[in-house]
Short mmCIF file of C-alpha atoms in Angstrom, two decimals:
data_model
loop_
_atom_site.label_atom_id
_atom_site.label_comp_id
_atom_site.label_asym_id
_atom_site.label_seq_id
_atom_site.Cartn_x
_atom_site.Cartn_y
_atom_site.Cartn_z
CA UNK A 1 9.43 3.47 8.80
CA UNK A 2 7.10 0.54 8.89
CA UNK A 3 5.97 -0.31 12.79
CA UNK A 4 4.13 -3.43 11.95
CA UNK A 5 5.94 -6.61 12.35
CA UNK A 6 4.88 -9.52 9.95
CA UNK A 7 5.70 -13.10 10.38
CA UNK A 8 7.12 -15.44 9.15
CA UNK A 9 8.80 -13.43 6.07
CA UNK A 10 8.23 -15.99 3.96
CA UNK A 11 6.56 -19.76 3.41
CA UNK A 12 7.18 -22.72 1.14
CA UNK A 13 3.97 -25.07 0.94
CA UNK A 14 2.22 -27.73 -0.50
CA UNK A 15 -1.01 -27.24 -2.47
CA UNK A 16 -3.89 -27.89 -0.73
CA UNK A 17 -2.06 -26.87 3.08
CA UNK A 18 -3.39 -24.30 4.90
CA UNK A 19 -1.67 -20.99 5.62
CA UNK A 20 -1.14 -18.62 8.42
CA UNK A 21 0.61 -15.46 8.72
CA UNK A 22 0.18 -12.47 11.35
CA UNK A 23 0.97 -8.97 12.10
CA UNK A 24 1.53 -7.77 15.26
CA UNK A 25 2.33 -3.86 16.40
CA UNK A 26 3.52 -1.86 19.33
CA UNK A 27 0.13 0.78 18.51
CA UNK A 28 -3.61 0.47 18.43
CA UNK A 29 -4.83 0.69 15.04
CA UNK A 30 -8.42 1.53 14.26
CA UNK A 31 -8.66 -0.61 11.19
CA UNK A 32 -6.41 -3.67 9.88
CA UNK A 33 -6.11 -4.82 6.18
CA UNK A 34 -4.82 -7.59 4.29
CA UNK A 35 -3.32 -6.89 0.63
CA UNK A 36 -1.63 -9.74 -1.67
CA UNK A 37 1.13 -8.13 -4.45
CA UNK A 38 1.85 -10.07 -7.57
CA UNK A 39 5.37 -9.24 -9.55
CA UNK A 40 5.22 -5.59 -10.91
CA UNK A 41 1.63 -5.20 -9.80
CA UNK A 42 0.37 -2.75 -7.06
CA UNK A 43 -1.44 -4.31 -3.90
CA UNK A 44 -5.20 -5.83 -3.94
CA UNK A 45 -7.33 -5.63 -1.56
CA UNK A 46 -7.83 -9.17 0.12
CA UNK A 47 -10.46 -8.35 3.36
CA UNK A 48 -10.84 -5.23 5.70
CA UNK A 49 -11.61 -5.22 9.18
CA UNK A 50 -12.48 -2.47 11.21
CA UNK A 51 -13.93 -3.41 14.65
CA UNK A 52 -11.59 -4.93 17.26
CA UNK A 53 -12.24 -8.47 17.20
CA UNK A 54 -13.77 -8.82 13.87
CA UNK A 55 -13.44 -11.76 12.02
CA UNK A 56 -14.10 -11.64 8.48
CA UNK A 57 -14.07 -14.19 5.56
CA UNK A 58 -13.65 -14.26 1.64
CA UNK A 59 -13.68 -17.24 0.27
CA UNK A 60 -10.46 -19.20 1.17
CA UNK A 61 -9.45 -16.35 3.31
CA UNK A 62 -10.20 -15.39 7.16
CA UNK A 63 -9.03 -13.04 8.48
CA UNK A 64 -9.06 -11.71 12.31
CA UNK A 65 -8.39 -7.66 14.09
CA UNK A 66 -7.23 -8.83 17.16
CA UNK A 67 -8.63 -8.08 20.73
CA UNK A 68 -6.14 -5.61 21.89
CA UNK A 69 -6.01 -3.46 18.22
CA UNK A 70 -2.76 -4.37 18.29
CA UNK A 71 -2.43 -7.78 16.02
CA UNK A 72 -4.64 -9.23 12.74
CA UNK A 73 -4.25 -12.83 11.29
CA UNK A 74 -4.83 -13.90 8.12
CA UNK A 75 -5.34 -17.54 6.97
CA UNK A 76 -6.02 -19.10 3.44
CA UNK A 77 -7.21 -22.58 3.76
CA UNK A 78 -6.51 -25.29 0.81
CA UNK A 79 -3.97 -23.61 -0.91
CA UNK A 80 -3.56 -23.23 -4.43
CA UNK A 81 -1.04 -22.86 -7.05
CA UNK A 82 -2.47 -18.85 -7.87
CA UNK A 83 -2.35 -17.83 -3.92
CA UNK A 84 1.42 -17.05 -4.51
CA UNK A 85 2.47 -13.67 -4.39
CA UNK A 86 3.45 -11.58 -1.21
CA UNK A 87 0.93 -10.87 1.79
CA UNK A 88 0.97 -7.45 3.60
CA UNK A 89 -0.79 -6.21 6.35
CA UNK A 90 -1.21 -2.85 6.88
CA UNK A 91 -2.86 -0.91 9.76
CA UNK A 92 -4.30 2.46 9.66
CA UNK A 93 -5.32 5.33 12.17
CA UNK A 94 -8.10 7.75 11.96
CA UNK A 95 -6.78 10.67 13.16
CA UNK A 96 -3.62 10.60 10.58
CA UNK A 97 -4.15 9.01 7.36
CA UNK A 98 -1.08 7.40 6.39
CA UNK A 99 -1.03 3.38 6.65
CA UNK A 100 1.74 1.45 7.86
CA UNK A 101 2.26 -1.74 5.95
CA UNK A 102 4.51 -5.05 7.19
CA UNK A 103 7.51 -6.15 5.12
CA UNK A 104 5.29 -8.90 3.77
CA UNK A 105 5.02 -12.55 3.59
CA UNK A 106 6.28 -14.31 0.86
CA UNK A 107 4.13 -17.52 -0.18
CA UNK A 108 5.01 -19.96 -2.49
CA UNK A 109 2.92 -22.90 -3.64
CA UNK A 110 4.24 -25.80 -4.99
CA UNK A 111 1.75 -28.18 -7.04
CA UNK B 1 -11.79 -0.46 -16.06
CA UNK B 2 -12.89 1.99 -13.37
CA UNK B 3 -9.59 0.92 -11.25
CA UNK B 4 -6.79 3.27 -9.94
CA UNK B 5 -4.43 4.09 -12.84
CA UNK B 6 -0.89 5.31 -13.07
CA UNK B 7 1.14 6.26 -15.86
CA UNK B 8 3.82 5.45 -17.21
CA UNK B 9 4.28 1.90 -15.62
CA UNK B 10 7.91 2.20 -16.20
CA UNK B 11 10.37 5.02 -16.37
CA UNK B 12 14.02 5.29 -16.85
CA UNK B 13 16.18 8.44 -16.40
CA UNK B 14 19.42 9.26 -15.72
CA UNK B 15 20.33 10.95 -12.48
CA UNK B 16 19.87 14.78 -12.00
CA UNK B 17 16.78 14.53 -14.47
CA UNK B 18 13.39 15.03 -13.62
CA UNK B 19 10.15 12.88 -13.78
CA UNK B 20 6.49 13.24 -13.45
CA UNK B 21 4.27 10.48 -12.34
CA UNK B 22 0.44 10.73 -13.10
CA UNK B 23 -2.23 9.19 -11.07
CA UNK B 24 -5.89 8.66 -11.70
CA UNK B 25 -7.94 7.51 -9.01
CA UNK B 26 -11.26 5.97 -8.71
CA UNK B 27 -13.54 8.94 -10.02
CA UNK B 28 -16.08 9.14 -6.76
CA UNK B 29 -12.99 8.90 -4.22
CA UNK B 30 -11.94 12.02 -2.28
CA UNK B 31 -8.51 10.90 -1.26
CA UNK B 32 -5.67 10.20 -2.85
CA UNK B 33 -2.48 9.13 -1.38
CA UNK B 34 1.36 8.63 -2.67
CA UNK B 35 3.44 5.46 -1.27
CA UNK B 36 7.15 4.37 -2.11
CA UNK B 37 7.81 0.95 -2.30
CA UNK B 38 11.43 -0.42 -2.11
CA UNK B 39 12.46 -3.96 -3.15
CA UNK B 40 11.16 -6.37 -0.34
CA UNK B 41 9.53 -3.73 1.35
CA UNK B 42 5.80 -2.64 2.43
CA UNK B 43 4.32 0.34 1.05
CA UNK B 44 6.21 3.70 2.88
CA UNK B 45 3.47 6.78 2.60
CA UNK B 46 4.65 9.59 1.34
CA UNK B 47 1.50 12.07 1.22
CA UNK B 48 -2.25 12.13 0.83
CA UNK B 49 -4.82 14.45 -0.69
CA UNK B 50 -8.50 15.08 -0.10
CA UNK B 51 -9.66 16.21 -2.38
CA UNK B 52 -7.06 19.07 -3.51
CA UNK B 53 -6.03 19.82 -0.11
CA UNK B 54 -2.76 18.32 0.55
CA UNK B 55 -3.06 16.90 4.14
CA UNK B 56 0.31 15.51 4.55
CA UNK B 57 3.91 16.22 3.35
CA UNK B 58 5.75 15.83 6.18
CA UNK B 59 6.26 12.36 5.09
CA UNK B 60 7.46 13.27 1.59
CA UNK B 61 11.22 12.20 1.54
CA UNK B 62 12.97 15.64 0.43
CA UNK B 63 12.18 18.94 -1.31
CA UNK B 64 13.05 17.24 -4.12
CA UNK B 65 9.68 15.74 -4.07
CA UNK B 66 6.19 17.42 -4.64
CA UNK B 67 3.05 16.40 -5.52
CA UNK B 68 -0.49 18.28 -6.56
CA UNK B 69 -3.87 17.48 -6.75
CA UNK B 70 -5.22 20.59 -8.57
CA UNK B 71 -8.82 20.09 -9.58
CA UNK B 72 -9.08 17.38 -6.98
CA UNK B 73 -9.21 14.70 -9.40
CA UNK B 74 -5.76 13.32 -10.91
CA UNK B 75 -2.61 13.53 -9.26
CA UNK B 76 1.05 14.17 -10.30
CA UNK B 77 4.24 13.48 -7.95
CA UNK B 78 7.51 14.97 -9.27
CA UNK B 79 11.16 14.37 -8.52
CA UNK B 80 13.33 16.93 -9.34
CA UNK B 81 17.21 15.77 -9.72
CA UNK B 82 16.78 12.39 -9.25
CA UNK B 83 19.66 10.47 -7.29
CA UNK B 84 19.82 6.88 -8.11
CA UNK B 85 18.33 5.68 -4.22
CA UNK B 86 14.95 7.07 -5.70
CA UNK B 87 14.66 3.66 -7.75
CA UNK B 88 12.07 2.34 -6.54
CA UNK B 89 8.17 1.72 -7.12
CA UNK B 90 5.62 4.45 -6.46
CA UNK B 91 2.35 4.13 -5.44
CA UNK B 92 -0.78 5.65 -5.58
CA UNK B 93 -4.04 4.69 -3.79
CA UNK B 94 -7.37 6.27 -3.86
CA UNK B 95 -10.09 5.83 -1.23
CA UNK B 96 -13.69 7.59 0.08
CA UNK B 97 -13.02 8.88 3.42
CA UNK B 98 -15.29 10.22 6.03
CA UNK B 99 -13.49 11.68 9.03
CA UNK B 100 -13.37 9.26 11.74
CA UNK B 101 -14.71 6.27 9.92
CA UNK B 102 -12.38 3.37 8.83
CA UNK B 103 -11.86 3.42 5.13
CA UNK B 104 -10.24 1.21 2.71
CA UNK B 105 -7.33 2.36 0.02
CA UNK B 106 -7.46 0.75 -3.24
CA UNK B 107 -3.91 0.66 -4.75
CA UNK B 108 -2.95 1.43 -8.89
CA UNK B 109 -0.22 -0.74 -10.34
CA UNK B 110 2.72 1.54 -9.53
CA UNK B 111 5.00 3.31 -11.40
CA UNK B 112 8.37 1.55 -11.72
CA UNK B 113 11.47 3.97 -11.88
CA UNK B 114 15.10 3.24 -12.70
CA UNK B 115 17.59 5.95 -11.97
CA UNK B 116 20.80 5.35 -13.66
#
């Protein structure tokens, strides 16, 4: 079962607003990433972070792996009508391989 | 395209049949890893490959589900008599991995199955 928790589940917003969701966790994870998943599509890669405290941008998007290992951020700034879709985080460990991923936040834009 | 691919897209079957689900990965990754993805759900891992070593399967969700990796290149995952609670959307990521050292898993666009 999933063991990240990913808030809020989902957000209604104007364009041009900025966004924030977060992932939090009860485990250290060695590396934190943020995926966005369109309808019927599988998750893309938004930004990767793999030192504790890293803070990492791509374009609209910053993203943050918290102090503690335990927590990431991710904001998108100005919003846009194409940023909707649904925004996972997932964390992953090095000595097993399999990534745990948060329920998702679902982001809708309205123009 | 040089993505992750996965074939078919969609499948439909009717229950006690079995399906095959093909995965290509990026061609210079080693690993290769299986998720299930359930409607309003994350990704749930099922098992990962590096090369044709299958590292994990303790994950996979019943002997009714296998998967290979036999030339260390494409994958398959089977379900054998399907029961309509495997509906769901299956997953396959590929990534480079070097033991210890964070890596990043780049997702194909699923296979969508329908048991009926």
């Amino acid at each position: 079962g999933q063991q990240l928790n990913q808030s809020p589940q989902s957000m209604f917003i104007q364009e041009g607003e900025d966004v924030s969701m977060n992932c939090t966790s009860s485990s250290i994870f060695n590396t934190w990433l943020w995926y966005k998943q369109e309808p019927g599509e599988g998750p893309v890669l938004l930004i990767a972070l793999y030192k504790a405290g890293e803070l990492t941008s791509n374009g609209r998007l910053t993203a943050q792996f918290g102090i503690t290992r335990k927590d990431s951020f991710l904001n998108i700034s100005a919003s846009i009508p194409s940023d909707v879709g649904i925004y996972f985080c997932a964390g992953l460990r090095y000595n097993n391989n399999d990534m745990r991923f948060g329920a998702g936040t679902r982001l809708t834009v309205k123009p | 395209d040089t993505g992750v691919s996965q074939d078919p897209r969609h499948k439909i079957t009717k229950r006690g049949q079995n399906v095959t689900f093909r995965c290509d990965p990026i061609s210079e990754h080693n690993r290769l890893y299986w998720y299930r993805q359930t409607l309003g759900q994350g990704p749930e891992f099922l098992t990962y490959f590096q090369n044709e070593a299958q590292l994990e399967k303790s994950r996979l969700l019943s002997d009714r589900f296998s998967a290979e990796r036999p030339k260390g290149s494409f994958s398959t995952l089977e379900i054998q008599r399907t029961e309509q609670g495997d509906s769901a959307m299956y997953l396959c990521a590929s990534s480079y991995g070097v033991a210890g050292v964070g890596e990043t898993q780049y997702f194909g666009p699923g296979t969508r199955l329908l048991v009926l």
